[in-house]
Amino acid sequence: MRYLFVTLALLTALLMPNSGVIAQQNLRFELNQHCPPSFELTTEGTCKLVSFYQMYDSVQNRGLGGTQTSLPPNRDGFTPNQIDLGRLLFFDPLLSADQSVSCASCHRPDKGLSDGLEQSIGINHAKAARSAPSLWNVAFLDKFFWDARATTLEQQAVGPLFDPKEMGNNPQQLLSSLKSNEYYPELFKQAFPDSDDIDLNQLVEALAAFQTSLISLNSRYDHYAHGYHQALSDNEVAGLNIFRSFVARCAECHQPPLFTNNQIAVIGVAEKEGVPFDIGAQKTYNAAQLRGGFKVPTLRNITKTAPYMHAGNFSDLKESVEFYNKGRGHAVPPDEKLLLHWHIWEPNLSPEEVDLIVEFLGSLTDETLTPQIPKIVPSGLSPVDDSYNNKTMLVNQGE
Amino acid sequence: MKTKLLSVALIAAAFSGGIFLGKGGSNDNFVINNGGGASYAGGYDKNAEQQNSGNSPVSARTVEGKTHVVKDGSSIMEAVKLAEPGDTIQVMPGTYHETVYIDKDDIHLIGVIVEGKRAVLDGQGKLNDAILYSGNNVIVKNLKITRYKGNGIMGQAGNNFEISNNIIVDTGVYGIFPQLGKNGLVEYNIVSGISDAAIYIGMSDNIQVAHNEVFDSVAGIEIENSRHAIVENNMVYNNTGGVLAFITPGLPIKTTFDVIIRNNFITNNNTPNFGAPGSTVAGIPAGTGILVMAADEVIIEDNIITGNKTAGIVITDHENAPNVTIDPESDTKPDKVMILNNLMDNNGYDTLDEVKALMLSEFKQGKPDIIRVGGSRDSCIINRHQYVTVGVDNWKECEFTNTDSIDTYILDEPVPARVIDPSEKGKIAYLGICAGCHTYTGRMIGPPVQIIQALYMDNPEGLAEFIANPTKKRDDYPEMPPQNYLDAETRLAVAKYMLHVKK
């Protein structure tokens, strides 16, 4: 199956390097008629998630608990066309003000759908306030951004699109770019047949549809959870037991099966030198009790998404796990009064136990359903853009 | 430890006019006999879910599996690894230094007590938890557990559990902590010396906590973010706080309601608070018999509540509780609290200054049995004249006097087993796993399904065998990784499914 057909091969000949324009002849985009892997096409023509975890139950149907626990309610019900249009849009730098970055620039398939940076970099080399969260399993979430300021994927999408430090666009320019593109009007018509004209709602719905297809539920941990206990090494099982022990308490917030409870937690990580204290969810909820609170992130594919925490505060997983072992409030700035989460305490884990937790976290990797990067997107711009990579390098060199 | 149950804001509010401490209660002198009166119907309609009868929450076995006997000097965990669902593990007297984790259904872990000698799990102050289980229908019984850093017995989403007849001494944070489970029984355990709750029911439904003895801990029995729980016939003494019914904000399950606390001895819970700094229980004032925080539909009936120096019963909302965060998705108020007859004596004899100030605002003095601070809607009380109270004068009379019609909230029929229908298995495995690399006609990471169908059409067994142990067949495709983590039944089901898909 191809998500995208490009008739008449010879792709390289069709592309005019550096100009960002597709040669006009014979190029045709065809949206996928099939649901992505892990989704079943219903009689209504929409895609429905299927997973072994759906065969289990959970208390109050909240999708939290132990090994064989059902998933939380999830977003699905989009058509294959909407999902595939979302994929094209996701990878298309046309969405940014200067057409230099796409959604995938900060949510890269090769970086765990994050970007490997402490803080993401938008147009004009601007550093965003926080790091890019991974998008794996966002279909199950009802809080978005580190500070939980959005409650739907659609709400979330307009954030980066119009943030001057991220994609920097504005609704007028964005709609105009899409409408004047040679291919998008027809593609939107296919995905949203009841509508005559492209609008922002369709754009964010298509982006949401694509993101709900980013499913990672088939790691070696999952094999263990479903009953194949040989899937984990002795060390990984030992790590799992420390992870879910009431000494380390990792699983109290990073609760299986998603390895997040999707709540806000104040854990008291220090900012990097010279960076002002980030008040996080205090702003979202207008609540001093949540000062310095951030959404608990999933740990699935966590080995792929260094550096960690809301602003890349830790460079690797060991450092991140050690943070919890250093004592309640050890990194809180002296002038800050935070109501730290009750599970932040002094577990006194041995160095070996810290290593075993890190080893266990490696078993949560499953990227088998990584989306296919389009070979070409309707704007003709490069879907995995070299200019972005270069920019990243320059910024890292202190430009 | 300095306690501060009542916030400054509250005191200010109380003095500024007694917003919620109205004087009411026209029936102050009406004595209600709780024998034979109307009975509370409870908040859980069993008939809505199922019928039939049976006492244990654990599914009855139709066929008894193997019995594995673990002797002193050998490992309980090795037996668990060998055990299949339906098996029983008998642990002989002796000392065992290990963490036992049970990620399987229907395992009975039973200590054998010989002339008073038990199987002792000893964490030596080094091991984290003694018992962890995530399977359904797990029984943990007759063990002695001591010196673990974390929990004695911890359940993570196991349903239909029974934890009984265990002795848990000086072990870490929680003695018995079933979390995120439905339909469970915790009875006849002795738990002491615990730095948080001796018995802690977290985010669970349909729970019975009965006939336990809990003492010398920060909290005796805690029902947190849980529904349909009965706490009865327990001895709860010499803790900091006796029995707690909480909504803790910030947890993913947001409610506590329908909790019956009845027929318990809740006495002399005056132990100085030794909870970990920052823990929710660290804010409990020593000398609290029963503490209701934000929980709804809590019934307190026929307990003997004596000698708790701060108060017999304290009812508070989140706003007036220390150490507590806020949660926009949680209701902070304890509504529909129902206080029926209780024997209360000699409580509140050394209460907090803040409480004394509150009493003054109602022109009361003496030793408080019942303290309510913060908002509470639709709560009720009978025979209030018997007690020294603060904040309940305007509560109405309860319309019933007892909970006799509620025997238990344990389900008559256990939560069904986690069985996956073979036909579903085939489809789920195909869509969730195979489809990641194979499509019907096109080339992806693996060859098209059409080609596989041509090769194996009448041979699903052969295909099932191949996916368990794939060999490299095609130079132009990467070698397929083994799918042996799927059990044999699932492999055959998915092979059949794959051979019949049409697009």
Coordinates of C-alpha atoms in Angstrom, one line a residue, chain A residues 107 234 236 350 365 373 378:
Chain A
H107 CA 8.1 16.1 15.8
D234 CA 15.8 -10.5 34.1
E236 CA 14.3 -5.4 32.8
S350 CA 20.8 2.3 45.0
T365 CA 10.3 1.3 22.6
I373 CA 7.3 10.4 5.4
P378 CA 1.8 19.4 -2.3

